[in-house]
Coordinates of C-alpha atoms in Angstrom, one line a residue:
M1 CA 150.7 59.9 38.7
T2 CA 146.9 61.7 39.6
L3 CA 144.3 60.9 41.8
A4 CA 142.4 64.0 40.5
P5 CA 139.7 61.4 38.8
F6 CA 138.9 59.6 41.7
G7 CA 138.6 63.0 43.9
L8 CA 136.8 64.9 41.4
Y9 CA 133.8 62.9 40.9
F10 CA 132.9 63.9 44.9
V11 CA 133.7 67.7 44.1
P12 CA 130.5 69.7 45.2
N13 CA 131.7 73.0 43.8
N14 CA 135.0 74.6 41.6
T15 CA 136.5 75.5 44.4
L16 CA 138.0 72.3 45.4
Q17 CA 139.5 71.7 41.8
T18 CA 141.5 74.7 42.7
W19 CA 142.9 73.2 45.3
W20 CA 143.8 70.2 43.5
Q21 CA 145.3 72.0 41.2
T22 CA 148.2 73.6 43.7
T23 CA 149.6 69.6 44.3
T24 CA 150.7 69.1 40.3
D25 CA 154.1 69.9 40.7
L26 CA 154.6 68.5 44.5
P27 CA 156.4 64.9 45.2
F28 CA 154.5 61.8 44.9
S29 CA 154.8 61.1 48.7
L30 CA 153.0 64.8 49.3
E31 CA 150.9 64.3 46.7
L32 CA 149.4 61.3 47.8
C33 CA 149.1 62.6 51.6
W34 CA 147.3 65.7 50.2
G35 CA 145.3 63.4 47.5
A36 CA 143.9 61.5 50.8
T37 CA 143.1 64.3 53.0
N38 CA 141.9 65.7 49.9
F39 CA 139.5 62.8 49.8
F40 CA 138.4 62.9 53.7
L41 CA 137.2 65.8 53.1
I42 CA 135.4 65.5 49.9
L43 CA 133.6 62.7 51.8
S44 CA 132.7 64.4 54.8
L45 CA 131.1 67.1 52.4
R46 CA 129.3 64.7 50.3
L47 CA 127.7 63.1 53.2
S48 CA 127.1 66.1 54.6
T49 CA 125.0 67.0 51.4
I50 CA 123.0 63.6 51.6
L51 CA 122.5 63.3 55.4
K52 CA 121.5 66.9 55.7
P53 CA 121.3 68.4 58.9
T54 CA 117.7 67.9 60.8
T55 CA 116.4 68.5 64.2
P56 CA 118.2 66.7 67.2
L57 CA 115.5 63.9 68.0
L58 CA 117.5 63.9 71.8
S59 CA 115.1 65.4 73.5
S60 CA 112.6 63.5 71.8
F61 CA 114.3 60.3 72.7
N62 CA 114.3 60.8 76.2
S63 CA 111.0 62.2 76.4
I64 CA 109.2 59.6 74.8
K65 CA 110.4 57.3 77.9
Q66 CA 109.3 59.8 80.5
Q67 CA 106.0 60.7 78.6
A68 CA 104.8 57.1 78.1
N69 CA 101.9 55.4 80.3
S70 CA 103.1 51.4 81.1
H71 CA 99.8 49.5 81.5
Y72 CA 100.0 45.4 81.6
F73 CA 97.7 43.4 80.2
N74 CA 97.7 38.7 80.9
S75 CA 97.7 36.6 78.1
K76 CA 94.8 33.8 78.4
R77 CA 96.1 31.4 75.9
D78 CA 98.3 28.7 76.6
N79 CA 97.4 28.4 80.3
N80 CA 101.3 30.0 80.4
N81 CA 100.3 33.1 82.6
V82 CA 102.5 35.5 80.3
R83 CA 101.9 39.4 81.4
I84 CA 102.4 41.9 78.1
H85 CA 103.5 45.0 79.1
F86 CA 102.5 47.9 76.6
Q87 CA 103.3 51.8 76.4
T88 CA 100.4 54.5 75.6
L89 CA 101.5 58.0 73.9
G90 CA 98.1 60.3 73.8
D91 CA 94.9 59.6 74.4
G92 CA 93.2 59.8 71.1
P93 CA 90.2 57.3 69.8
L94 CA 92.3 56.3 67.3
I95 CA 94.6 53.5 67.8
I96 CA 98.1 53.7 65.7
L97 CA 99.2 50.2 66.9
C98 CA 103.4 50.1 66.5
G99 CA 104.8 46.6 66.2
N100 CA 109.0 47.5 67.1
G101 CA 112.4 45.8 66.0
L102 CA 113.8 43.2 67.9
G103 CA 115.1 44.8 71.2
C104 CA 113.8 48.4 70.5
G105 CA 111.2 50.2 72.1
L106 CA 108.4 53.2 71.2
Q107 CA 111.2 55.6 71.0
F108 CA 112.8 54.7 68.4
S109 CA 109.7 55.8 66.7
V110 CA 110.4 59.6 67.6
P111 CA 110.2 61.2 64.1
I112 CA 107.0 60.1 63.2
L113 CA 105.4 60.8 66.9
N114 CA 107.1 64.4 66.0
A115 CA 105.3 64.8 62.8
I116 CA 101.7 63.3 63.9
E117 CA 102.6 65.9 67.0
D118 CA 103.3 68.6 64.5
V119 CA 100.1 68.2 62.2
G120 CA 97.9 68.5 64.7
L121 CA 97.1 64.3 64.9
L122 CA 98.2 63.5 68.3
S123 CA 95.0 64.8 70.1
I124 CA 93.0 62.5 68.2
V125 CA 95.3 59.3 68.5
T126 CA 96.8 57.1 71.2
L127 CA 100.2 55.7 70.3
V128 CA 100.6 51.8 71.2
T129 CA 103.5 49.2 71.6
W130 CA 103.9 46.5 73.2
D131 CA 107.3 44.0 74.6
Y132 CA 107.3 41.2 73.3
R133 CA 107.1 38.0 75.0
G134 CA 110.2 37.4 77.4
L135 CA 111.4 41.0 76.4
F136 CA 112.0 43.6 78.5
K137 CA 109.3 44.0 81.1
S138 CA 106.9 41.2 79.0
T139 CA 106.6 38.0 81.2
E140 CA 107.8 34.5 80.2
G141 CA 105.2 33.1 82.4
T142 CA 105.3 32.4 86.2
E143 CA 108.1 30.9 87.9
N144 CA 106.8 27.3 87.7
N145 CA 105.7 27.6 84.2
K146 CA 107.7 29.1 81.8
L147 CA 107.7 29.4 77.6
E148 CA 108.9 27.0 75.9
T149 CA 111.7 28.1 72.8
A150 CA 108.7 27.3 70.5
F151 CA 106.4 29.9 72.3
F152 CA 108.7 32.7 71.1
S153 CA 107.5 32.4 67.7
V154 CA 105.7 35.5 65.3
R155 CA 102.4 34.0 64.9
D156 CA 102.4 34.6 68.9
S157 CA 103.9 38.0 68.8
A158 CA 100.5 38.9 66.6
M159 CA 98.1 36.9 68.9
D160 CA 99.3 39.0 71.6
A161 CA 99.2 42.0 69.1
A162 CA 95.1 41.1 68.6
E163 CA 94.7 40.4 72.4
L164 CA 96.4 43.8 73.1
L165 CA 93.3 45.5 70.8
N166 CA 90.9 43.8 72.9
H167 CA 92.4 44.5 76.0
L168 CA 91.9 48.3 74.4
K169 CA 88.2 47.7 73.1
C170 CA 89.0 48.6 70.2
E171 CA 87.6 46.6 67.1
Q172 CA 89.5 47.6 64.4
C173 CA 92.8 49.8 64.6
F174 CA 93.4 53.1 62.6
A175 CA 96.8 51.8 61.8
Y176 CA 99.8 48.9 62.1
F177 CA 103.0 51.0 61.9
G178 CA 105.7 48.1 62.0
W179 CA 109.8 48.5 61.6
S180 CA 111.9 45.6 61.3
T181 CA 110.4 42.3 63.3
G182 CA 107.9 44.5 63.5
V183 CA 107.0 44.0 60.1
Q184 CA 106.8 40.1 60.0
V185 CA 104.3 40.3 63.2
G186 CA 102.0 43.1 60.7
L187 CA 101.9 40.8 58.1
E188 CA 101.1 37.7 59.8
L189 CA 98.3 39.7 61.9
A190 CA 96.6 40.9 59.0
G191 CA 96.4 37.1 57.6
L192 CA 95.1 36.3 60.9
F193 CA 92.5 39.5 61.8
P194 CA 92.1 41.0 58.4
N195 CA 89.4 43.8 59.6
R196 CA 91.6 44.3 62.8
I197 CA 93.6 46.7 60.7
N198 CA 93.1 49.6 58.2
K199 CA 96.6 50.3 57.2
L200 CA 99.8 48.9 56.7
V201 CA 102.9 50.8 57.7
L202 CA 105.7 49.0 56.9
L203 CA 109.4 50.0 57.4
N204 CA 112.9 47.9 56.3
G205 CA 110.8 44.7 56.8
A206 CA 110.6 41.2 55.7
H207 CA 108.0 38.4 54.9
G208 CA 110.2 35.9 56.4
H209 CA 113.3 33.4 56.5
I210 CA 115.5 36.4 57.7
L211 CA 118.6 35.0 58.4
H212 CA 119.0 33.9 54.7
S213 CA 118.7 37.2 53.6
L214 CA 121.1 38.8 56.6
L215 CA 123.9 40.8 55.5
Q216 CA 122.9 39.8 51.3
P217 CA 122.3 43.0 50.5
F218 CA 121.9 42.1 47.0
F219 CA 120.8 38.4 46.3
R220 CA 120.4 35.6 48.5
L221 CA 123.7 33.2 49.3
P222 CA 123.5 29.6 49.6
F223 CA 123.9 28.1 53.2
L224 CA 124.7 31.4 54.5
G225 CA 121.2 30.9 56.6
D226 CA 122.8 27.8 58.0
L227 CA 125.8 29.4 59.0
L228 CA 124.1 32.0 60.8
H229 CA 121.8 29.7 62.7
L230 CA 125.3 27.6 63.6
V231 CA 126.4 30.9 65.3
L232 CA 123.2 32.0 67.3
F233 CA 123.4 28.6 68.9
A234 CA 126.7 29.2 69.7
L235 CA 126.3 32.6 71.4
R236 CA 123.8 31.1 73.0
R237 CA 126.0 28.1 74.5
S238 CA 128.3 30.9 75.4
F239 CA 125.8 32.2 78.1
A240 CA 127.8 30.4 80.3
F241 CA 130.6 33.2 80.7
Y242 CA 128.0 35.7 80.0
Q243 CA 129.2 38.1 82.9
L244 CA 132.6 38.0 80.8
A245 CA 130.2 38.4 77.2
K246 CA 128.7 41.1 79.0
W247 CA 131.7 43.4 79.8
F248 CA 133.4 42.7 76.2
T249 CA 130.7 43.7 74.8
L250 CA 129.7 47.0 76.2
S251 CA 133.5 47.7 76.3
A252 CA 133.5 47.2 72.6
I253 CA 130.5 49.6 71.9
K254 CA 132.5 52.0 73.9
V255 CA 135.3 51.8 71.8
V256 CA 133.2 51.5 68.4
S257 CA 131.2 55.2 69.7
L258 CA 134.2 56.5 70.3
L259 CA 136.3 56.0 67.3
V260 CA 133.2 54.9 64.3
L261 CA 130.1 56.4 65.5
R262 CA 131.1 59.8 67.0
P263 CA 133.0 61.0 63.9
I264 CA 129.7 59.5 61.5
C265 CA 127.6 61.6 63.8
F266 CA 129.8 64.4 63.2
I267 CA 130.2 64.6 59.6
S268 CA 125.9 64.1 58.9
G269 CA 125.0 66.2 61.8
R270 CA 123.3 63.9 63.8
S271 CA 124.4 63.5 67.6
Y272 CA 121.4 60.9 68.5
Y273 CA 123.2 58.2 65.7
N274 CA 125.1 57.4 69.2
V275 CA 122.8 57.7 71.3
Y276 CA 120.9 55.5 70.2
A277 CA 123.1 52.6 69.4
V278 CA 124.4 52.9 72.6
N279 CA 121.2 52.6 74.1
Y280 CA 120.2 49.4 72.0
F281 CA 122.9 47.4 73.2
T282 CA 123.2 48.6 76.9
D283 CA 119.2 47.7 76.6
F284 CA 120.2 44.2 75.6
F285 CA 122.6 43.6 78.6
A286 CA 120.3 45.7 80.8
Y287 CA 117.1 43.5 81.9
G288 CA 119.0 40.6 83.1
Q289 CA 120.4 37.2 81.4
D290 CA 117.0 35.4 80.7
H291 CA 116.3 39.0 78.6
S292 CA 119.2 38.3 76.8
A293 CA 118.9 34.7 76.0
H294 CA 115.5 34.9 75.1
Y295 CA 116.7 37.9 72.3
L296 CA 119.0 35.4 70.9
K297 CA 115.7 33.2 70.4
Y298 CA 113.8 35.1 68.1
P299 CA 116.2 35.5 65.0
H300 CA 115.2 31.6 64.6
S301 CA 111.9 32.3 65.1
L302 CA 112.0 34.8 62.5
D303 CA 113.9 32.7 60.3
A304 CA 110.9 30.1 60.7
H305 CA 108.4 32.2 59.7
S306 CA 107.3 33.4 56.3
A307 CA 104.4 35.0 55.5
F308 CA 105.5 34.8 51.4
H309 CA 101.8 32.6 51.0
L310 CA 99.9 35.2 52.6
L311 CA 100.9 38.5 50.9
P312 CA 98.2 38.4 48.0
E313 CA 95.6 38.1 50.5
I314 CA 96.6 41.0 52.3
Q315 CA 93.5 43.7 51.1
N316 CA 94.6 46.2 53.7
E317 CA 96.3 49.5 51.9
T318 CA 100.1 49.1 52.4
L319 CA 102.6 51.8 52.3
I320 CA 106.3 50.2 51.6
I321 CA 109.4 51.5 53.0
T322 CA 112.9 50.4 52.5
G323 CA 116.7 52.0 52.0
M324 CA 118.8 50.3 49.2
G325 CA 121.4 50.2 51.5
D326 CA 119.6 47.6 53.9
V327 CA 121.7 44.6 54.7
I328 CA 119.7 43.3 57.8
T329 CA 116.6 43.3 55.8
P330 CA 117.8 43.8 52.1
A331 CA 115.5 45.7 49.7
Y332 CA 114.9 43.1 47.9
H333 CA 112.2 41.7 50.4
S334 CA 110.3 45.4 50.0
Y335 CA 110.1 45.0 46.1
E336 CA 108.8 41.4 46.5
M337 CA 105.9 42.1 49.2
A338 CA 105.1 45.4 47.3
S339 CA 104.4 43.3 43.8
M340 CA 102.4 41.2 45.6
I341 CA 100.3 42.6 48.3
P342 CA 97.2 43.9 45.8
Y343 CA 96.4 47.6 47.4
A344 CA 100.5 48.7 48.5
E345 CA 102.8 51.5 47.0
L346 CA 106.6 51.5 47.8
W347 CA 108.7 54.8 48.9
V348 CA 112.8 53.8 48.3
A349 CA 115.4 55.9 50.1
N350 CA 118.0 54.9 47.6
W351 CA 120.9 56.2 50.4
G352 CA 119.1 54.5 53.4
T353 CA 119.7 51.7 55.2
H354 CA 118.2 49.3 57.9
F355 CA 117.4 52.9 60.2
V356 CA 115.9 54.7 57.1
L357 CA 113.5 56.8 59.6
L358 CA 116.4 58.1 61.3
E359 CA 117.9 58.7 58.1
Y360 CA 115.7 60.6 56.6
P361 CA 113.1 61.6 59.3
Q362 CA 111.3 64.7 57.4
Q363 CA 110.6 62.5 54.0
I364 CA 109.2 59.4 55.4
S365 CA 107.0 61.2 58.2
E366 CA 105.5 63.2 55.5
A367 CA 105.3 60.5 53.3
I368 CA 103.7 58.4 55.9
L369 CA 101.4 61.3 57.2
K370 CA 100.0 61.9 53.4
F371 CA 99.2 58.1 53.5
L372 CA 97.2 57.2 56.4
E373 CA 95.4 60.9 55.6
R374 CA 94.5 59.9 52.1
G375 CA 90.8 58.5 51.9
S376 CA 90.4 59.4 56.3
E377 CA 90.2 62.9 55.9
E378 CA 86.2 62.9 56.9
M379 CA 86.9 60.3 59.8
I380 CA 90.3 62.5 60.9
A381 CA 87.6 65.9 60.5
E382 CA 84.7 64.2 62.6
K383 CA 87.4 62.9 65.0
K384 CA 89.6 66.2 65.4
L385 CA 85.5 68.2 66.0
E386 CA 84.5 65.6 68.8
R387 CA 87.7 65.9 70.6
L388 CA 87.2 70.0 70.1
E389 CA 83.5 69.9 71.8
L390 CA 85.3 67.2 74.4
E391 CA 88.0 69.7 74.9
E392 CA 85.7 72.5 75.4
K393 CA 83.3 70.9 77.8
A394 CA 86.2 70.0 79.7
A395 CA 87.6 73.6 79.5
K396 CA 83.9 74.8 80.4
E397 CA 84.0 72.3 83.2
K398 CA 86.9 73.3 84.7
E399 CA 85.8 76.7 84.7
R400 CA 82.1 76.1 86.8
E401 CA 84.7 73.9 89.2
K402 CA 87.2 77.1 89.3
E403 CA 84.0 79.5 90.3
I404 CA 82.6 77.4 93.0
E405 CA 86.1 76.8 94.4
D406 CA 86.5 80.8 93.9
K407 CA 83.1 81.3 95.8
E408 CA 83.6 79.0 98.4
E409 CA 87.1 81.1 99.1
R410 CA 85.2 84.3 98.7
E411 CA 82.6 83.0 101.1
K412 CA 85.8 81.6 103.6
A413 CA 87.0 84.8 103.4
R414 CA 83.8 86.8 104.1
R415 CA 83.5 84.7 107.1
N416 CA 86.6 85.7 108.6
C417 CA 86.0 89.3 107.6
L418 CA 83.9 90.2 110.7
P419 CA 81.3 92.7 111.1
A420 CA 81.5 95.3 113.7
A421 CA 79.2 96.2 116.3
G422 CA 75.9 98.1 114.9
T423 CA 76.3 96.8 111.5
R424 CA 73.3 95.7 109.4
I425 CA 73.0 91.8 108.9
S426 CA 71.6 88.7 107.7
V427 CA 71.6 85.9 108.9
F428 CA 71.1 82.5 107.2
W429 CA 68.4 79.8 109.0
P430 CA 68.8 76.4 107.9
L431 CA 65.9 75.0 109.0
E432 CA 63.8 77.4 107.8
Q433 CA 66.4 78.2 104.2
K434 CA 65.3 82.0 105.1
W435 CA 67.3 85.2 105.7
F436 CA 66.1 87.0 108.9
R437 CA 67.7 90.3 108.7
G438 CA 69.0 91.9 112.4
V439 CA 71.8 94.4 113.7
V440 CA 74.8 93.0 115.4
D441 CA 74.7 94.5 119.1
K442 CA 78.2 93.3 120.2
I443 CA 80.9 91.1 119.0
D444 CA 84.5 89.7 119.8
G445 CA 87.5 88.2 118.3
A446 CA 86.7 85.2 118.2
G447 CA 83.5 85.8 115.8
R448 CA 81.0 85.4 119.0
A449 CA 78.3 88.2 118.2
T450 CA 74.6 89.3 119.4
I451 CA 72.6 89.8 116.8
S452 CA 69.0 91.7 117.4
Y453 CA 66.6 90.8 114.6
E454 CA 63.6 93.0 113.2
D455 CA 61.1 90.4 115.0
G456 CA 62.4 90.9 118.6
D457 CA 64.5 87.7 118.8
T458 CA 67.8 88.4 120.3
E459 CA 70.6 85.5 119.4
T460 CA 74.2 85.0 120.6
L461 CA 76.4 82.9 117.9
N462 CA 79.5 82.4 116.4
L463 CA 79.5 84.4 112.7
K464 CA 82.3 82.4 111.4
M465 CA 80.0 79.1 111.6
E466 CA 77.2 80.9 109.9
K467 CA 76.4 82.0 106.6
W468 CA 75.6 85.5 107.0
K469 CA 76.0 88.8 104.6
K470 CA 76.1 92.8 105.0
E471 CA 72.8 94.6 104.1
I472 CA 72.0 98.3 103.2
W473 CA 68.2 99.1 103.9
S474 CA 66.7 101.8 103.0
T475 CA 63.9 103.8 105.0
P476 CA 61.3 106.9 104.0
Q477 CA 61.9 110.1 104.6
K478 CA 60.3 111.9 107.6
Q479 CA 60.2 115.2 108.1
T480 CA 61.3 116.3 111.9
T481 CA 60.1 119.1 113.5
Q482 CA 62.6 120.6 116.2
K483 CA 61.1 120.9 119.5
P484 CA 62.3 122.7 122.9
R485 CA 64.5 120.6 124.8
S486 CA 62.2 121.5 127.6
L487 CA 59.1 119.9 126.3
L488 CA 60.8 116.4 125.6
I489 CA 59.5 113.5 127.7
A490 CA 61.8 110.8 128.3
L491 CA 63.5 108.5 126.6
P492 CA 62.1 104.8 126.2
V493 CA 63.1 101.4 127.2
R494 CA 65.4 98.7 125.4
G495 CA 62.5 96.2 124.2
T496 CA 59.5 98.7 124.5
K497 CA 56.7 98.9 121.6
I498 CA 56.3 102.7 120.4
K499 CA 54.5 104.2 117.7
V500 CA 56.5 107.4 115.8
F501 CA 54.4 109.9 114.1
W502 CA 55.8 110.3 110.2
P503 CA 54.8 114.1 109.2
L504 CA 55.0 113.5 105.1
E505 CA 53.1 110.3 106.0
D506 CA 50.4 111.8 107.9
K507 CA 50.7 108.2 110.3
W508 CA 51.4 106.8 113.0
F509 CA 54.4 103.5 112.9
A510 CA 54.2 101.1 115.2
G511 CA 57.6 99.5 116.6
V512 CA 59.7 98.1 118.9
V513 CA 63.0 99.7 120.7
T514 CA 65.9 97.4 120.3
S515 CA 68.8 100.0 121.3
V516 CA 68.9 103.3 122.7
D517 CA 71.9 105.3 123.3
K518 CA 70.8 107.3 126.9
D519 CA 73.7 110.2 126.4
C520 CA 72.6 111.4 122.9
G521 CA 68.8 109.7 122.4
R522 CA 70.1 107.5 119.6
T523 CA 67.4 104.7 119.1
V524 CA 66.7 102.0 116.8
I525 CA 63.1 100.9 115.7
R526 CA 62.2 97.9 114.5
Y527 CA 59.1 98.9 112.6
D528 CA 56.6 95.6 112.3
D529 CA 56.5 96.3 108.7
G530 CA 59.9 95.0 108.7
E531 CA 62.1 98.2 108.0
V532 CA 64.6 99.1 110.4
E533 CA 65.2 102.8 111.4
V534 CA 68.1 104.7 113.3
I535 CA 66.7 107.7 114.7
E536 CA 69.9 110.3 115.8
D537 CA 67.7 111.4 118.9
I538 CA 64.3 110.2 119.4
Q539 CA 64.1 113.5 121.7
L540 CA 63.1 115.2 118.3
E541 CA 60.0 113.2 117.0
R542 CA 56.5 112.8 118.2
W543 CA 56.3 109.0 119.4
E544 CA 53.7 107.3 122.2
A545 CA 54.3 104.0 124.2
V546 CA 51.9 101.5 123.0
S547 CA 50.5 99.2 126.0
S548 CA 50.5 96.1 124.0
S549 CA 53.7 94.0 123.2
L550 CA 54.9 92.5 120.3
S551 CA 54.9 88.6 119.6
R552 CA 56.4 86.9 117.1
P553 CA 57.1 83.4 117.3
R554 CA 60.2 81.8 115.3
H555 CA 61.9 78.6 115.5
N556 CA 64.9 78.3 118.0
P557 CA 68.2 79.0 116.4
L558 CA 71.2 77.4 117.4
N559 CA 73.1 79.3 119.6
F560 CA 77.2 78.7 120.1

């Protein structure tokens, strides 16, 4: 007996064939064990070849929940006061509306979100998704006016999407991205409001009557859809034992995760499969018994709906993606849609399942991006340019605000850095909107200073509360003559007006004595032309007293 043909069908290299030849002389029982080991080893290698490891999406899965912004709007149809929860990611001018699968959120679209960000489109687009009425954070109406089962329909979900676009003040979304349940919602939306959508991207969906094709990957079986309806009715009636069903389901998913999902993740190199599956079933029970009951109503609505008659009338460019191994929405639905929608194209993953976007994230993301960019190059380039201009304008505004803030900080620091006595400063008088120059006669640690101005006024104020700056004044150089100390006259008195002879100019210049040091003769003179001079020894200069006094009216400053 030989198992070689079965094993060699999966052999990726010649090494395994050599291994097989070593078992030809073994007993049958050992040969059978070796063949089984060989089979599982080859199967794992084959799966690793088909499902090539890619960049893990776990971090993106968790970050989407944190980065997405939550909002609400109230549906005004049917007077039911349904509060619809929706999420946005990005703040660009182009809207991409995402119709999720039943029980799924925006995080299940992580691969396409990453691709959009990688090519730089996330800066010009805003991704928007919403929770179908009665699911997750979308309510089913007020406490006294809850929705009947008839309002959990595909058409109501499509109408909610249209109201969401109205709420966002969006006349036409750049693209509609639908997966599973979102495909039927997107087809209904395109049929009701064809001008509200530019392009359609439909993944792993059906055009209607989903229960009559569920678990029927090759062809539809009679009566199976009716049987699935009965199963769903039985599950809804079992909610009398809700807590027991919750415990049993969550326990079962833990066992399945340990024995099935984790080995598959190990073989395929994609650990996020397990996280996605566990999150999906956990969310089913996480929002309470009403949420779980509403969830089980939607399959009935999806089976009652059909957009088959609308397909030839859909004029939007459409990209349809499916996997041949999809048993939830079999591939023949996608083939039927592609054949009937006039401007549709089909992308098929031969080894893909219902979660083809997670299985082939890179290939599908590239296909979607090429489809979105085709024919929209000018619009995308224009939006990118507008976005760049807005960012540059915002950067300049931020820089200007920072300069103002820095200037205020410098002004504050300058005010706290008090001048020393004898320092020349200028003080700003707000009533006159002018700077007046003076000398700090004295100052204390609290900033209270006495200022002698050029015009003879003296003011006491708090420099910490005033706008002031240091000044450097230059005076013309004079030629001084040494005179014998015995010939010198007495020192002038502070506040008197004198005139000083400048030999280089051969003129007398009048001014007011603002300060005099009697020990060394150091004198500060404020001339009538506005100049201030510090004479180290007035006794070495030629000066005379002037009988008339200087009077220059100014407003009364604010003293502190």
